[in-house]
Amino acid sequence: MAGRVLVPGAGLAELVRAAAAQMGKGTPQVEGLVLQAPLVLAEAGAQRVQVVLEETSEEGLKASVYSQPSAGAAAAKWTLHATARIGKQGVAVPRALDLAALQKRCHESIAVGPLYARLADGGLAYGPAFQGLRSLRKGTGEALAEVALESGTKVDGYGVHPALLDSAFHAIAVATESEAPEELLLPFEMGRFAVYQEGAETAWVHVRVEAREGERGLSADVTLVDASGGVVAEVLGLRLQRANREALKRNESPGQTDSFYRLI
């Protein structure tokens, strides 16, 4: 974003989910995940990243994602990137989606290549691994897409690979009714993230969007399903803020990414 390489929100969500799963929380539900600051990957060197899980009496299990440059001292300041709660166990798997019905409703085919070109022109340039959209259809307030990982991408150990989940979010760009070419949609909060089938390499994606009254953004529900419509993963209440692409392109110096990110 704006000329810098960032870890996507999908990656932070999967980090939190994996940490909760390692703690023995079964099939964890990540709730109320809020992006606090971008996790920027430097051109040289590495970042230490840690997920801190804390049991509280008020909100139950809470999660926080931090990082610091690996070249710095271990006692150096850690930057907070995201916070979330871990929801209760035992949530039922959602019912399967009717893909045939969705294909009828989402009948307008959209070319994927020009979409990624438009995003790159606005300052959101995705590398090949994150250009996972394979097909895209638009309906009224909804979209249907096919996403796939690059050949050879390892999925062992992931609930849902961040490149697959992030690619699913790209379908939101055509589900909204807004046609303003100068605006982009940037996510900043996930109401709930859950994985029901681990290790998917491909998926169908259904997106439903809803404008938020009095706000410059919208809310979306994103569901990933397998070829039979069985739910693989879902993100409910994904909140996005509209951002002016010219402002994003102007904020390409290293010191400006943080300030723009907080605007969303």
PDB file of C-alpha atoms in Angstrom:
ATOM      1  CA  MET A   1       0.000   0.000   0.000  1.00  0.00           C
ATOM      2  CA  ALA A   2       1.344   3.434  -0.979  1.00  0.00           C
ATOM      3  CA  GLY A   3       4.604   1.865  -2.140  1.00  0.00           C
ATOM      4  CA  ARG A   4       5.197  -0.198   1.016  1.00  0.00           C
ATOM      5  CA  VAL A   5       4.760  -3.927   1.646  1.00  0.00           C
ATOM      6  CA  LEU A   6       2.212  -4.643   4.376  1.00  0.00           C
ATOM      7  CA  VAL A   7       1.013  -7.824   6.041  1.00  0.00           C
ATOM      8  CA  PRO A   8      -2.707  -7.921   5.159  1.00  0.00           C
ATOM      9  CA  GLY A   9      -5.447  -7.983   7.764  1.00  0.00           C
ATOM     10  CA  ALA A  10      -6.231 -11.522   6.613  1.00  0.00           C
ATOM     11  CA  GLY A  11      -2.753 -12.548   7.760  1.00  0.00           C
ATOM     12  CA  LEU A  12      -3.184 -10.965  11.187  1.00  0.00           C
ATOM     13  CA  ALA A  13      -6.569 -12.668  11.604  1.00  0.00           C
ATOM     14  CA  GLU A  14      -5.023 -16.060  10.795  1.00  0.00           C
ATOM     15  CA  LEU A  15      -2.171 -15.400  13.257  1.00  0.00           C
ATOM     16  CA  VAL A  16      -4.694 -14.786  16.046  1.00  0.00           C
ATOM     17  CA  ARG A  17      -6.755 -17.851  15.114  1.00  0.00           C
ATOM     18  CA  ALA A  18      -3.658 -20.076  15.001  1.00  0.00           C
ATOM     19  CA  ALA A  19      -2.421 -18.808  18.379  1.00  0.00           C
ATOM     20  CA  ALA A  20      -5.789 -19.560  19.994  1.00  0.00           C
ATOM     21  CA  ALA A  21      -5.861 -23.017  18.385  1.00  0.00           C
ATOM     22  CA  GLN A  22      -2.358 -23.779  19.724  1.00  0.00           C
ATOM     23  CA  MET A  23      -3.583 -22.820  23.182  1.00  0.00           C
ATOM     24  CA  GLY A  24      -6.049 -25.694  22.947  1.00  0.00           C
ATOM     25  CA  LYS A  25      -9.138 -23.687  22.093  1.00  0.00           C
ATOM     26  CA  GLY A  26     -10.394 -26.202  19.543  1.00  0.00           C
ATOM     27  CA  THR A  27     -11.984 -24.315  16.642  1.00  0.00           C
ATOM     28  CA  PRO A  28     -11.551 -20.710  17.784  1.00  0.00           C
ATOM     29  CA  GLN A  29     -13.764 -17.854  16.641  1.00  0.00           C
ATOM     30  CA  VAL A  30     -11.880 -14.565  16.259  1.00  0.00           C
ATOM     31  CA  GLU A  31     -14.205 -11.689  17.173  1.00  0.00           C
ATOM     32  CA  GLY A  32     -13.950  -7.918  17.073  1.00  0.00           C
ATOM     33  CA  LEU A  33     -10.555  -7.849  15.383  1.00  0.00           C
ATOM     34  CA  VAL A  34      -9.493  -4.210  14.952  1.00  0.00           C
ATOM     35  CA  LEU A  35      -6.442  -3.182  12.929  1.00  0.00           C
ATOM     36  CA  GLN A  36      -4.489  -0.639  14.974  1.00  0.00           C
ATOM     37  CA  ALA A  37      -1.389   0.054  12.849  1.00  0.00           C
ATOM     38  CA  PRO A  38       0.066  -1.429   9.653  1.00  0.00           C
ATOM     39  CA  LEU A  39       2.632  -4.213   9.920  1.00  0.00           C
ATOM     40  CA  VAL A  40       5.167  -2.968   7.382  1.00  0.00           C
ATOM     41  CA  LEU A  41       7.803  -5.334   5.989  1.00  0.00           C
ATOM     42  CA  ALA A  42      11.109  -3.531   5.460  1.00  0.00           C
ATOM     43  CA  GLU A  43      13.100  -3.978   2.252  1.00  0.00           C
ATOM     44  CA  ALA A  44      15.946  -5.408   4.350  1.00  0.00           C
ATOM     45  CA  GLY A  45      15.892  -7.239   7.655  1.00  0.00           C
ATOM     46  CA  ALA A  46      13.062  -9.061   9.376  1.00  0.00           C
ATOM     47  CA  GLN A  47      10.358  -8.403  11.952  1.00  0.00           C
ATOM     48  CA  ARG A  48       9.733 -10.231  15.217  1.00  0.00           C
ATOM     49  CA  VAL A  49       6.017 -10.870  15.530  1.00  0.00           C
ATOM     50  CA  GLN A  50       4.205 -12.126  18.606  1.00  0.00           C
ATOM     51  CA  VAL A  51       0.591 -12.822  19.501  1.00  0.00           C
ATOM     52  CA  VAL A  52      -0.226 -12.267  23.172  1.00  0.00           C
ATOM     53  CA  LEU A  53      -3.253 -14.085  24.618  1.00  0.00           C
ATOM     54  CA  GLU A  54      -4.649 -12.810  27.902  1.00  0.00           C
ATOM     55  CA  GLU A  55      -7.543 -14.179  29.933  1.00  0.00           C
ATOM     56  CA  THR A  56      -9.717 -11.378  31.346  1.00  0.00           C
ATOM     57  CA  SER A  57     -12.721 -11.448  33.652  1.00  0.00           C
ATOM     58  CA  GLU A  58     -14.665  -8.921  31.561  1.00  0.00           C
ATOM     59  CA  GLU A  59     -14.101 -10.047  27.968  1.00  0.00           C
ATOM     60  CA  GLY A  60     -12.711 -13.556  28.269  1.00  0.00           C
ATOM     61  CA  LEU A  61      -9.683 -14.413  26.160  1.00  0.00           C
ATOM     62  CA  LYS A  62      -8.191 -11.383  24.398  1.00  0.00           C
ATOM     63  CA  ALA A  63      -5.497 -11.330  21.716  1.00  0.00           C
ATOM     64  CA  SER A  64      -3.000  -8.661  20.686  1.00  0.00           C
ATOM     65  CA  VAL A  65      -0.520  -8.756  17.778  1.00  0.00           C
ATOM     66  CA  TYR A  66       2.803  -6.936  18.174  1.00  0.00           C
ATOM     67  CA  SER A  67       6.027  -6.583  16.190  1.00  0.00           C
ATOM     68  CA  GLN A  68       9.494  -5.075  16.456  1.00  0.00           C
ATOM     69  CA  PRO A  69      12.485  -5.008  14.078  1.00  0.00           C
ATOM     70  CA  SER A  70      14.611  -8.113  14.554  1.00  0.00           C
ATOM     71  CA  ALA A  71      17.757  -5.992  14.327  1.00  0.00           C
ATOM     72  CA  GLY A  72      16.751  -4.109  17.480  1.00  0.00           C
ATOM     73  CA  ALA A  73      17.326  -5.105  21.068  1.00  0.00           C
ATOM     74  CA  ALA A  74      14.879  -7.557  22.620  1.00  0.00           C
ATOM     75  CA  ALA A  75      13.874  -4.849  25.094  1.00  0.00           C
ATOM     76  CA  ALA A  76      13.008  -2.377  22.315  1.00  0.00           C
ATOM     77  CA  LYS A  77       9.466  -1.052  22.003  1.00  0.00           C
ATOM     78  CA  TRP A  78       6.851  -3.366  20.469  1.00  0.00           C
ATOM     79  CA  THR A  79       4.271  -1.910  18.056  1.00  0.00           C
ATOM     80  CA  LEU A  80       0.636  -2.964  18.505  1.00  0.00           C
ATOM     81  CA  HIS A  81      -0.964  -3.949  15.172  1.00  0.00           C
ATOM     82  CA  ALA A  82      -4.261  -5.623  16.039  1.00  0.00           C
ATOM     83  CA  THR A  83      -6.529  -6.555  18.931  1.00  0.00           C
ATOM     84  CA  ALA A  84      -9.290  -9.154  19.077  1.00  0.00           C
ATOM     85  CA  ARG A  85     -11.344 -11.433  21.323  1.00  0.00           C
ATOM     86  CA  ILE A  86     -11.554 -15.214  21.122  1.00  0.00           C
ATOM     87  CA  GLY A  87     -15.185 -16.296  21.010  1.00  0.00           C
ATOM     88  CA  LYS A  88     -16.880 -19.258  22.637  1.00  0.00           C
ATOM     89  CA  GLN A  89     -16.463 -22.765  21.285  1.00  0.00           C
ATOM     90  CA  GLY A  90     -19.163 -24.965  19.815  1.00  0.00           C
ATOM     91  CA  VAL A  91     -20.515 -22.628  17.118  1.00  0.00           C
ATOM     92  CA  ALA A  92     -22.480 -24.661  14.564  1.00  0.00           C
ATOM     93  CA  VAL A  93     -21.176 -24.880  11.007  1.00  0.00           C
ATOM     94  CA  PRO A  94     -23.301 -22.619   8.772  1.00  0.00           C
ATOM     95  CA  ARG A  95     -25.510 -24.316   6.220  1.00  0.00           C
ATOM     96  CA  ALA A  96     -24.163 -24.854   2.716  1.00  0.00           C
ATOM     97  CA  LEU A  97     -24.682 -22.207   0.051  1.00  0.00           C
ATOM     98  CA  ASP A  98     -26.653 -22.851  -3.135  1.00  0.00           C
ATOM     99  CA  LEU A  99     -24.032 -22.001  -5.751  1.00  0.00           C
ATOM    100  CA  ALA A 100     -26.435 -22.445  -8.668  1.00  0.00           C
ATOM    101  CA  ALA A 101     -28.825 -19.881  -7.178  1.00  0.00           C
ATOM    102  CA  LEU A 102     -25.961 -17.466  -6.515  1.00  0.00           C
ATOM    103  CA  GLN A 103     -24.743 -17.778 -10.090  1.00  0.00           C
ATOM    104  CA  LYS A 104     -28.210 -16.825 -11.335  1.00  0.00           C
ATOM    105  CA  ARG A 105     -28.371 -13.776  -9.054  1.00  0.00           C
ATOM    106  CA  CYS A 106     -24.795 -12.698  -9.805  1.00  0.00           C
ATOM    107  CA  HIS A 107     -25.133 -12.822 -13.568  1.00  0.00           C
ATOM    108  CA  GLU A 108     -22.870  -9.922 -14.627  1.00  0.00           C
ATOM    109  CA  SER A 109     -19.363 -11.158 -15.394  1.00  0.00           C
ATOM    110  CA  ILE A 110     -16.475  -8.854 -14.423  1.00  0.00           C
ATOM    111  CA  ALA A 111     -12.952  -9.093 -15.863  1.00  0.00           C
ATOM    112  CA  VAL A 112     -10.397  -9.747 -13.132  1.00  0.00           C
ATOM    113  CA  GLY A 113      -7.322  -8.236 -14.821  1.00  0.00           C
ATOM    114  CA  PRO A 114      -8.688  -4.672 -15.093  1.00  0.00           C
ATOM    115  CA  LEU A 115      -9.803  -4.820 -11.449  1.00  0.00           C
ATOM    116  CA  TYR A 116      -6.263  -5.486 -10.237  1.00  0.00           C
ATOM    117  CA  ALA A 117      -4.941  -2.826 -12.610  1.00  0.00           C
ATOM    118  CA  ARG A 118      -7.386  -0.295 -11.141  1.00  0.00           C
ATOM    119  CA  LEU A 119      -6.374  -1.190  -7.587  1.00  0.00           C
ATOM    120  CA  ALA A 120      -2.676  -0.879  -8.456  1.00  0.00           C
ATOM    121  CA  ASP A 121      -3.279   2.495 -10.073  1.00  0.00           C
ATOM    122  CA  GLY A 122      -4.839   3.634  -6.811  1.00  0.00           C
ATOM    123  CA  GLY A 123      -1.884   2.558  -4.691  1.00  0.00           C
ATOM    124  CA  LEU A 124      -2.935  -1.000  -3.790  1.00  0.00           C
ATOM    125  CA  ALA A 125      -0.570  -3.167  -5.827  1.00  0.00           C
ATOM    126  CA  TYR A 126      -0.904  -6.897  -5.124  1.00  0.00           C
ATOM    127  CA  GLY A 127       1.902  -9.333  -5.872  1.00  0.00           C
ATOM    128  CA  PRO A 128       1.214 -12.503  -7.898  1.00  0.00           C
ATOM    129  CA  ALA A 129       0.575 -14.633  -4.797  1.00  0.00           C
ATOM    130  CA  PHE A 130      -2.194 -12.287  -3.690  1.00  0.00           C
ATOM    131  CA  GLN A 131      -3.899 -11.910  -7.069  1.00  0.00           C
ATOM    132  CA  GLY A 132      -6.034 -14.945  -6.370  1.00  0.00           C
ATOM    133  CA  LEU A 133      -9.274 -14.013  -8.107  1.00  0.00           C
ATOM    134  CA  ARG A 134      -9.956 -16.424 -10.976  1.00  0.00           C
ATOM    135  CA  SER A 135     -13.491 -15.376 -11.921  1.00  0.00           C
ATOM    136  CA  LEU A 136     -15.867 -12.681 -10.730  1.00  0.00           C
ATOM    137  CA  ARG A 137     -19.606 -12.067 -11.063  1.00  0.00           C
ATOM    138  CA  LYS A 138     -21.668  -9.156  -9.826  1.00  0.00           C
ATOM    139  CA  GLY A 139     -25.247  -8.980  -8.572  1.00  0.00           C
ATOM    140  CA  THR A 140     -27.214  -6.360  -6.642  1.00  0.00           C
ATOM    141  CA  GLY A 141     -25.282  -5.708  -3.445  1.00  0.00           C
ATOM    142  CA  GLU A 142     -23.460  -9.015  -3.763  1.00  0.00           C
ATOM    143  CA  ALA A 143     -20.754 -10.778  -5.741  1.00  0.00           C
ATOM    144  CA  LEU A 144     -19.655 -14.326  -6.469  1.00  0.00           C
ATOM    145  CA  ALA A 145     -16.040 -15.203  -7.194  1.00  0.00           C
ATOM    146  CA  GLU A 146     -13.630 -18.083  -7.553  1.00  0.00           C
ATOM    147  CA  VAL A 147     -10.272 -17.776  -5.777  1.00  0.00           C
ATOM    148  CA  ALA A 148      -7.196 -20.014  -5.862  1.00  0.00           C
ATOM    149  CA  LEU A 149      -3.687 -20.039  -4.460  1.00  0.00           C
ATOM    150  CA  GLU A 150      -0.629 -20.044  -6.698  1.00  0.00           C
ATOM    151  CA  SER A 151       0.505 -23.521  -7.650  1.00  0.00           C
ATOM    152  CA  GLY A 152       2.885 -24.927  -5.066  1.00  0.00           C
ATOM    153  CA  THR A 153       1.701 -22.748  -2.184  1.00  0.00           C
ATOM    154  CA  LYS A 154       1.902 -24.732   1.051  1.00  0.00           C
ATOM    155  CA  VAL A 155      -1.273 -24.744   3.136  1.00  0.00           C
ATOM    156  CA  ASP A 156      -0.213 -27.116   5.921  1.00  0.00           C
ATOM    157  CA  GLY A 157      -0.654 -25.491   9.306  1.00  0.00           C
ATOM    158  CA  TYR A 158      -3.055 -22.807   8.112  1.00  0.00           C
ATOM    159  CA  GLY A 159      -6.740 -22.584   8.906  1.00  0.00           C
ATOM    160  CA  VAL A 160      -7.174 -20.601   5.712  1.00  0.00           C
ATOM    161  CA  HIS A 161      -4.114 -19.298   3.881  1.00  0.00           C
ATOM    162  CA  PRO A 162      -3.945 -15.462   4.137  1.00  0.00           C
ATOM    163  CA  ALA A 163      -3.463 -15.120   0.364  1.00  0.00           C
ATOM    164  CA  LEU A 164      -6.699 -17.028  -0.245  1.00  0.00           C
ATOM    165  CA  LEU A 165      -8.683 -15.047   2.333  1.00  0.00           C
ATOM    166  CA  ASP A 166      -7.288 -11.698   1.190  1.00  0.00           C
ATOM    167  CA  SER A 167      -8.130 -12.561  -2.426  1.00  0.00           C
ATOM    168  CA  ALA A 168     -11.698 -13.279  -1.322  1.00  0.00           C
ATOM    169  CA  PHE A 169     -11.895  -9.736   0.072  1.00  0.00           C
ATOM    170  CA  HIS A 170     -11.052  -8.331  -3.380  1.00  0.00           C
ATOM    171  CA  ALA A 171     -14.516  -9.335  -4.622  1.00  0.00           C
ATOM    172  CA  ILE A 172     -15.983  -6.632  -2.360  1.00  0.00           C
ATOM    173  CA  ALA A 173     -14.754  -4.027  -4.847  1.00  0.00           C
ATOM    174  CA  VAL A 174     -17.476  -4.987  -7.343  1.00  0.00           C
ATOM    175  CA  ALA A 175     -20.251  -5.854  -4.864  1.00  0.00           C
ATOM    176  CA  THR A 176     -20.694  -2.240  -3.777  1.00  0.00           C
ATOM    177  CA  GLU A 177     -22.963   0.033  -5.768  1.00  0.00           C
ATOM    178  CA  SER A 178     -20.420   2.859  -5.688  1.00  0.00           C
ATOM    179  CA  GLU A 179     -18.813   3.457  -9.057  1.00  0.00           C
ATOM    180  CA  ALA A 180     -16.617   6.366  -7.897  1.00  0.00           C
ATOM    181  CA  PRO A 181     -13.309   5.702  -9.682  1.00  0.00           C
ATOM    182  CA  GLU A 182     -11.375   7.884  -7.224  1.00  0.00           C
ATOM    183  CA  GLU A 183     -12.281   5.775  -4.170  1.00  0.00           C
ATOM    184  CA  LEU A 184     -10.916   2.525  -2.750  1.00  0.00           C
ATOM    185  CA  LEU A 185     -12.275   0.381   0.084  1.00  0.00           C
ATOM    186  CA  LEU A 186      -9.857  -0.486   2.895  1.00  0.00           C
ATOM    187  CA  PRO A 187     -10.736  -2.921   5.728  1.00  0.00           C
ATOM    188  CA  PHE A 188     -10.142  -1.977   9.357  1.00  0.00           C
ATOM    189  CA  GLU A 189     -12.324  -4.313  11.464  1.00  0.00           C
ATOM    190  CA  MET A 190     -13.637  -7.896  11.369  1.00  0.00           C
ATOM    191  CA  GLY A 191     -16.734  -8.694  13.397  1.00  0.00           C
ATOM    192  CA  ARG A 192     -16.118 -12.451  13.383  1.00  0.00           C
ATOM    193  CA  PHE A 193     -13.687 -14.770  11.598  1.00  0.00           C
ATOM    194  CA  ALA A 194     -14.125 -18.550  11.703  1.00  0.00           C
ATOM    195  CA  VAL A 195     -12.644 -21.507   9.808  1.00  0.00           C
ATOM    196  CA  TYR A 196     -14.636 -24.717   9.367  1.00  0.00           C
ATOM    197  CA  GLN A 197     -12.489 -26.589   6.815  1.00  0.00           C
ATOM    198  CA  GLU A 198      -8.713 -26.195   7.017  1.00  0.00           C
ATOM    199  CA  GLY A 199      -6.174 -26.255   4.200  1.00  0.00           C
ATOM    200  CA  ALA A 200      -8.267 -25.029   1.262  1.00  0.00           C
ATOM    201  CA  GLU A 201      -6.336 -24.211  -1.917  1.00  0.00           C
ATOM    202  CA  THR A 202      -9.367 -23.015  -3.902  1.00  0.00           C
ATOM    203  CA  ALA A 203     -12.812 -21.725  -2.969  1.00  0.00           C
ATOM    204  CA  TRP A 204     -15.958 -20.068  -4.192  1.00  0.00           C
ATOM    205  CA  VAL A 205     -16.598 -16.742  -2.483  1.00  0.00           C
ATOM    206  CA  HIS A 206     -19.927 -15.062  -1.801  1.00  0.00           C
ATOM    207  CA  VAL A 207     -19.877 -11.413  -0.723  1.00  0.00           C
ATOM    208  CA  ARG A 208     -22.811  -9.378   0.575  1.00  0.00           C
ATOM    209  CA  VAL A 209     -22.383  -5.663   1.278  1.00  0.00           C
ATOM    210  CA  GLU A 210     -24.378  -3.129   3.243  1.00  0.00           C
ATOM    211  CA  ALA A 211     -23.801   0.608   3.376  1.00  0.00           C
ATOM    212  CA  ARG A 212     -23.401   2.018   6.890  1.00  0.00           C
ATOM    213  CA  GLU A 213     -25.750   4.938   7.404  1.00  0.00           C
ATOM    214  CA  GLY A 214     -23.968   8.184   8.161  1.00  0.00           C
ATOM    215  CA  GLU A 215     -20.519   6.703   7.439  1.00  0.00           C
ATOM    216  CA  ARG A 216     -18.158   6.779   4.453  1.00  0.00           C
ATOM    217  CA  GLY A 217     -17.781   3.037   4.486  1.00  0.00           C
ATOM    218  CA  LEU A 218     -19.683  -0.201   4.365  1.00  0.00           C
ATOM    219  CA  SER A 219     -19.977  -3.592   6.013  1.00  0.00           C
ATOM    220  CA  ALA A 220     -19.533  -6.904   4.207  1.00  0.00           C
ATOM    221  CA  ASP A 221     -20.062 -10.583   4.934  1.00  0.00           C
ATOM    222  CA  VAL A 222     -17.579 -12.824   3.107  1.00  0.00           C
ATOM    223  CA  THR A 223     -18.163 -16.582   2.900  1.00  0.00           C
ATOM    224  CA  LEU A 224     -15.734 -19.070   1.357  1.00  0.00           C
ATOM    225  CA  VAL A 225     -17.214 -22.414   0.306  1.00  0.00           C
ATOM    226  CA  ASP A 226     -16.084 -25.584  -1.436  1.00  0.00           C
ATOM    227  CA  ALA A 227     -17.364 -26.912  -4.760  1.00  0.00           C
ATOM    228  CA  SER A 228     -20.447 -28.383  -3.094  1.00  0.00           C
ATOM    229  CA  GLY A 229     -21.294 -25.175  -1.228  1.00  0.00           C
ATOM    230  CA  GLY A 230     -19.999 -26.375   2.148  1.00  0.00           C
ATOM    231  CA  VAL A 231     -18.646 -23.469   4.198  1.00  0.00           C
ATOM    232  CA  VAL A 232     -14.839 -23.349   4.439  1.00  0.00           C
ATOM    233  CA  ALA A 233     -14.511 -20.050   6.317  1.00  0.00           C
ATOM    234  CA  GLU A 234     -16.431 -16.834   6.883  1.00  0.00           C
ATOM    235  CA  VAL A 235     -15.802 -13.252   7.907  1.00  0.00           C
ATOM    236  CA  LEU A 236     -18.921 -11.520   9.175  1.00  0.00           C
ATOM    237  CA  GLY A 237     -19.168  -7.792   9.738  1.00  0.00           C
ATOM    238  CA  LEU A 238     -16.025  -6.847   7.818  1.00  0.00           C
ATOM    239  CA  ARG A 239     -15.979  -3.057   8.018  1.00  0.00           C
ATOM    240  CA  LEU A 240     -14.336  -1.029   5.279  1.00  0.00           C
ATOM    241  CA  GLN A 241     -13.718   2.682   4.883  1.00  0.00           C
ATOM    242  CA  ARG A 242     -13.685   4.572   1.605  1.00  0.00           C
ATOM    243  CA  ALA A 243     -10.334   6.169   0.868  1.00  0.00           C
ATOM    244  CA  ASN A 244      -9.463   8.620  -1.872  1.00  0.00           C
ATOM    245  CA  ARG A 245      -6.931   7.018  -4.199  1.00  0.00           C
ATOM    246  CA  GLU A 246      -5.208  10.314  -4.989  1.00  0.00           C
ATOM    247  CA  ALA A 247      -4.625  10.912  -1.268  1.00  0.00           C
ATOM    248  CA  LEU A 248      -3.232   7.383  -0.960  1.00  0.00           C
ATOM    249  CA  LYS A 249      -0.852   7.931  -3.866  1.00  0.00           C
ATOM    250  CA  ARG A 250       0.332  11.229  -2.347  1.00  0.00           C
ATOM    251  CA  ASN A 251       1.175   9.466   0.937  1.00  0.00           C
ATOM    252  CA  GLU A 252       3.919   7.284  -0.502  1.00  0.00           C
ATOM    253  CA  SER A 253       6.771   8.449   1.716  1.00  0.00           C
ATOM    254  CA  PRO A 254       7.720   6.067   4.574  1.00  0.00           C
ATOM    255  CA  GLY A 255       6.535   8.461   7.266  1.00  0.00           C
ATOM    256  CA  GLN A 256       3.057   8.846   5.825  1.00  0.00           C
ATOM    257  CA  THR A 257       1.674   5.300   5.706  1.00  0.00           C
ATOM    258  CA  ASP A 258       0.841   5.225   9.420  1.00  0.00           C
ATOM    259  CA  SER A 259      -1.101   8.488   9.326  1.00  0.00           C
ATOM    260  CA  PHE A 260      -3.135   7.417   6.307  1.00  0.00           C
ATOM    261  CA  TYR A 261      -3.815   4.003   7.794  1.00  0.00           C
ATOM    262  CA  ARG A 262      -5.364   5.600  10.869  1.00  0.00           C
ATOM    263  CA  LEU A 263      -7.787   7.490   8.658  1.00  0.00           C
ATOM    264  CA  ILE A 264      -9.598   4.261   7.808  1.00  0.00           C
TER     265      ILE A 264
END
